[in-house]
JSON list of C-alpha atoms in Angstrom, two decimals:
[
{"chain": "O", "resi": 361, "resn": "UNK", "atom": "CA", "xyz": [-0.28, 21.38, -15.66]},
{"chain": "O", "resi": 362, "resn": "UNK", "atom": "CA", "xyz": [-0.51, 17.87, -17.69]},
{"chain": "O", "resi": 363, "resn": "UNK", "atom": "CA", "xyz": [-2.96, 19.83, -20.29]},
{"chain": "O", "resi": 364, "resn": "UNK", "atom": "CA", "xyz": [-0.73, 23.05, -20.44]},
{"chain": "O", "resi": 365, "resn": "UNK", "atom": "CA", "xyz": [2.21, 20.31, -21.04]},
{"chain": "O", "resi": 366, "resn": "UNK", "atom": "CA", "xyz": [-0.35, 18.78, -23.72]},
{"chain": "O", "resi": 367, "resn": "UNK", "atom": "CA", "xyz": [-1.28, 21.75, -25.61]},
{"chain": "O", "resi": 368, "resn": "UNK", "atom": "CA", "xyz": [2.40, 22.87, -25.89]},
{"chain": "O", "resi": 369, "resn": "UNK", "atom": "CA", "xyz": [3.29, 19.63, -27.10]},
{"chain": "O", "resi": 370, "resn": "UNK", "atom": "CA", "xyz": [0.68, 19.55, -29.72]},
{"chain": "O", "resi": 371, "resn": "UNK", "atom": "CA", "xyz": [1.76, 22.99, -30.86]},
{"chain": "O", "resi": 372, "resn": "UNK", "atom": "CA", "xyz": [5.67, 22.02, -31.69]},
{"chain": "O", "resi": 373, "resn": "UNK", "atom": "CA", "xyz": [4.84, 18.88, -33.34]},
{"chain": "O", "resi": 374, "resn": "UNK", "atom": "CA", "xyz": [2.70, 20.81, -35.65]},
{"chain": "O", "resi": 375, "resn": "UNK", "atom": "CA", "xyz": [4.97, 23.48, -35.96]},
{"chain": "O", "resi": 376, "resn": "UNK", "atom": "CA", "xyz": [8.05, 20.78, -36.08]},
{"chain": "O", "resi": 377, "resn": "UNK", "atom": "CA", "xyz": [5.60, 19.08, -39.30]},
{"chain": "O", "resi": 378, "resn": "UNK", "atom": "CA", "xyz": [5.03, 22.45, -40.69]},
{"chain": "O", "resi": 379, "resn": "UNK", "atom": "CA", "xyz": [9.00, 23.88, -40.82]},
{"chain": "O", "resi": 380, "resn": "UNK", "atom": "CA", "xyz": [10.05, 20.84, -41.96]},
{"chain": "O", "resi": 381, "resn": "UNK", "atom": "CA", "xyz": [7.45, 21.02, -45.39]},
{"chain": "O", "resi": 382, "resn": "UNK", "atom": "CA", "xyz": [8.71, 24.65, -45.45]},
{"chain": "O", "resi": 383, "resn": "UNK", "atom": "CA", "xyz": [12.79, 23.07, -45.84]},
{"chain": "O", "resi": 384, "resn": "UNK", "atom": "CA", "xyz": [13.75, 24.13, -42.53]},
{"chain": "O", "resi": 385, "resn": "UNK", "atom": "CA", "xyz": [15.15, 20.85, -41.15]},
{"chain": "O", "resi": 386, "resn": "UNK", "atom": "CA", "xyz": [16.84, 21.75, -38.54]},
{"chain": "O", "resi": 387, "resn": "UNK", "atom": "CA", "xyz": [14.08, 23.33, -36.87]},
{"chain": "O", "resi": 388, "resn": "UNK", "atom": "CA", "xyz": [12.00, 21.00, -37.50]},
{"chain": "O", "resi": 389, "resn": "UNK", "atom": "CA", "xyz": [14.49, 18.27, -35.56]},
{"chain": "O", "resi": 390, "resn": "UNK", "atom": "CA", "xyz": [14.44, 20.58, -32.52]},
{"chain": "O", "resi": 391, "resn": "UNK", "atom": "CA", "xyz": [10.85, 21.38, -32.13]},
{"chain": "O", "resi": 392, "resn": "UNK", "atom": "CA", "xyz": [10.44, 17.32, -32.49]},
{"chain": "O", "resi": 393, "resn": "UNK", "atom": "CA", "xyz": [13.00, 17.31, -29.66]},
{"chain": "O", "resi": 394, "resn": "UNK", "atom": "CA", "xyz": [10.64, 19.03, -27.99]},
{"chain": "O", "resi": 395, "resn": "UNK", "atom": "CA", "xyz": [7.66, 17.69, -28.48]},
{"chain": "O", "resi": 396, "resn": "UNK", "atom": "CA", "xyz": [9.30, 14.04, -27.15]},
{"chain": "O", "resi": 397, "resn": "UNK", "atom": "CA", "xyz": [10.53, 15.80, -24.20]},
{"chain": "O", "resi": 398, "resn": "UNK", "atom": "CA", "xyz": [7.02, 16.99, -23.34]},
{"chain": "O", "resi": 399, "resn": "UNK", "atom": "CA", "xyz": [5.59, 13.47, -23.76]},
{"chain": "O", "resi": 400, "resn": "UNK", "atom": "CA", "xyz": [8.16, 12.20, -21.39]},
{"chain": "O", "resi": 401, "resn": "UNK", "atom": "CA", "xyz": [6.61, 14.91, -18.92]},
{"chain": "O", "resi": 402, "resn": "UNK", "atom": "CA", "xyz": [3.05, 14.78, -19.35]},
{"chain": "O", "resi": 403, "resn": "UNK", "atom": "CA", "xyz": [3.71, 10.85, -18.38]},
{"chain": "O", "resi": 404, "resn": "UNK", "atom": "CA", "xyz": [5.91, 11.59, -15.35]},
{"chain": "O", "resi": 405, "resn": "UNK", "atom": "CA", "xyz": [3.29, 13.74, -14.23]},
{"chain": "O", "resi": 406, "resn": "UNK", "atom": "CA", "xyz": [0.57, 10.90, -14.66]},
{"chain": "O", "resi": 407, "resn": "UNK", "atom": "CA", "xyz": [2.71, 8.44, -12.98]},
{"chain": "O", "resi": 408, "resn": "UNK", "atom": "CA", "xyz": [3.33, 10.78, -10.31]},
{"chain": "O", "resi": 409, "resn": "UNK", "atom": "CA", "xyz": [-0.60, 11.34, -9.98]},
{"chain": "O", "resi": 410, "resn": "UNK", "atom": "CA", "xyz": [-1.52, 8.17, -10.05]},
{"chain": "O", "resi": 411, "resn": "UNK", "atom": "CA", "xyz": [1.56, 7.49, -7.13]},
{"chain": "O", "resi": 412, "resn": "UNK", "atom": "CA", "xyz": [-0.40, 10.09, -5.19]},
{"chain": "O", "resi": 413, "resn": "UNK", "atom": "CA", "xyz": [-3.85, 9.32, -5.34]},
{"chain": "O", "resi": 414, "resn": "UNK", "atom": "CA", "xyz": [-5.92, 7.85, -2.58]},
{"chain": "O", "resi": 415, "resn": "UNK", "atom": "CA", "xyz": [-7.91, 6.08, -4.89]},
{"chain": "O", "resi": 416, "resn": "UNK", "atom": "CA", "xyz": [-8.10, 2.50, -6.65]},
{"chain": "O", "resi": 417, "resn": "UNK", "atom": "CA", "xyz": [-9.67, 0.64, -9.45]},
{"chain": "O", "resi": 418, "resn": "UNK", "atom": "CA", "xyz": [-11.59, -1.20, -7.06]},
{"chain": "O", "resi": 419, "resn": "UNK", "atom": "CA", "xyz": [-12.72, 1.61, -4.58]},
{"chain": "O", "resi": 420, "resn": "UNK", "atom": "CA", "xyz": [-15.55, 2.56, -6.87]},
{"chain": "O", "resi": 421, "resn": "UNK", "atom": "CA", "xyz": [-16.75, 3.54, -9.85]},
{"chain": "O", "resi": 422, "resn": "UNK", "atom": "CA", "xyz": [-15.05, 6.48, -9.78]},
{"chain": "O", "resi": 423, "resn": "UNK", "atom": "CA", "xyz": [-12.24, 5.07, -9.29]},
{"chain": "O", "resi": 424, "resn": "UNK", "atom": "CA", "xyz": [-12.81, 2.73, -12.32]},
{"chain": "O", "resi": 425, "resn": "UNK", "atom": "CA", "xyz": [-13.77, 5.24, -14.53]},
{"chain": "O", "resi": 426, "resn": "UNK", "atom": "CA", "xyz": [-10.86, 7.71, -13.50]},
{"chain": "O", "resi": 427, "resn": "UNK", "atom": "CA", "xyz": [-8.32, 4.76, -14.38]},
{"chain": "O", "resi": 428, "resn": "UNK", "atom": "CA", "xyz": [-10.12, 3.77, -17.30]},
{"chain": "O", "resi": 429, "resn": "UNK", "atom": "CA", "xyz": [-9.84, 7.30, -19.04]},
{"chain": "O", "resi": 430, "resn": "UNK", "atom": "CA", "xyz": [-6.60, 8.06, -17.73]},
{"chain": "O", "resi": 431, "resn": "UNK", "atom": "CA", "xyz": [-4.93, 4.63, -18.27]},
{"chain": "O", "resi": 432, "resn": "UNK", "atom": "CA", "xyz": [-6.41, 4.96, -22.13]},
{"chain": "O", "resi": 433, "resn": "UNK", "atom": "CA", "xyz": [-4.75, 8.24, -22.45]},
{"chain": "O", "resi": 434, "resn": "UNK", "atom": "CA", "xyz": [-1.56, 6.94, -21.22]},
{"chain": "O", "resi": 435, "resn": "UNK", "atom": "CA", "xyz": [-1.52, 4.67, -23.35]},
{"chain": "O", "resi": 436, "resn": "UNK", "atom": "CA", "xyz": [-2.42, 6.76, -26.28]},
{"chain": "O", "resi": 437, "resn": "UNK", "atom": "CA", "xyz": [0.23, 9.15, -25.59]},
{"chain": "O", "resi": 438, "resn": "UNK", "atom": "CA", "xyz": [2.66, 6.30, -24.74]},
{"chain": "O", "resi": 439, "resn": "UNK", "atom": "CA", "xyz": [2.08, 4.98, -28.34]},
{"chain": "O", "resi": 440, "resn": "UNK", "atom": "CA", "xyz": [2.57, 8.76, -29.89]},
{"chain": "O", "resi": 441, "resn": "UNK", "atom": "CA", "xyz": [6.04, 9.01, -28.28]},
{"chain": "O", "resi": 442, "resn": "UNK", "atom": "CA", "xyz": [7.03, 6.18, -29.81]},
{"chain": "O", "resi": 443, "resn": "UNK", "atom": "CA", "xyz": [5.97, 7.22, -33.34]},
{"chain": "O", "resi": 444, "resn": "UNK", "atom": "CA", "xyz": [7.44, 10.54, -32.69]},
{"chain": "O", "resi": 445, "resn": "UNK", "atom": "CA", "xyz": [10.59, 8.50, -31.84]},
{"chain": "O", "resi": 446, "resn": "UNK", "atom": "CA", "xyz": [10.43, 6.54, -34.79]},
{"chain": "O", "resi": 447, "resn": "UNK", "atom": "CA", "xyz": [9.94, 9.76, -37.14]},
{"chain": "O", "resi": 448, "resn": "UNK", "atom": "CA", "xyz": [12.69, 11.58, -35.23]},
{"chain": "O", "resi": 449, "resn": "UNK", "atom": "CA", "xyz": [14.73, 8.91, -36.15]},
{"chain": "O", "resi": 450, "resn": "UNK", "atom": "CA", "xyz": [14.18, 8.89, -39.71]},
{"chain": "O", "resi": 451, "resn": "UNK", "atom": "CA", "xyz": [15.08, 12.68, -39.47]},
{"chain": "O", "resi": 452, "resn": "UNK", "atom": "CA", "xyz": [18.26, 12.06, -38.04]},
{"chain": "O", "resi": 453, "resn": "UNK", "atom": "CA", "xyz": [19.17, 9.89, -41.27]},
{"chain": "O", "resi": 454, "resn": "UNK", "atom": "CA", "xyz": [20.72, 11.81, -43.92]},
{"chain": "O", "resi": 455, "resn": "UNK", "atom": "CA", "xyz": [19.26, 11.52, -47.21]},
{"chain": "O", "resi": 456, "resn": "UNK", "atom": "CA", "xyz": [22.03, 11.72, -49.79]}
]
C-alpha cells in the first residue's frame, strides 16, 4: 500500500509541475494538494508499521537494517513534504 501511495504521489507532483508550465494553475494547485495529502499518508502508514512491528533496532541486524532504510526514507519523504509545502505556498501567492 505505502508504494501504491508512493507511485501515485510521484505521478501528481509531476503532473501538478507539468500543468502548471502548461498555464493551468489551478490544476496545478490541486494536484499539489494532492500530492501533500499522499505524503501525509505514506507517513501515517510508516508510523503505523513501525507501531506494529515486533521488532527493534536492537533485536538484530535485521532489525537495524530495516530501521535504518526505513527511518532514511522517512526522513527523505518528511523533508519533500515540506518543500512541497513551501512551493504550495508560493502558489497560493498571487503574482500581480
Amino acid at each position: 500500500v505505502g508504494t501504491f501511495v508512493l507511485v501515485t504521489s510521484g505521478y501528481f507532483a509531476n503532473n501538478s509541475y507539468y500543468l502548471l508550465r502548461a498555464g493551468s494553475w489551478a490544476h496545478s494547485v490541486l494536484f499539489g494538494m494532492v500530492t501533500i495529502f499522499l505524503a501525509i499518508v505514506f507517513l501515517s502508514i510508516q508510523l503505523v508499521e513501525y507501531n506494529g512491528l515486533n521488532l527493534t533496532i536492537s533485536d538484530n541486524i535485521y532489525g537495524s537494517f530495516f530501521y535504518l532504510l526505513t527511518g532514511f526514507h522517512g526522513f527523505h519523504v518528511t523533508v519533500g513534504l515540506l518543500f512541497l509545502c513551501e512551493q504550495y505556498s508560493r502558489l497560493m501567492i498571487p503574482v500581480y
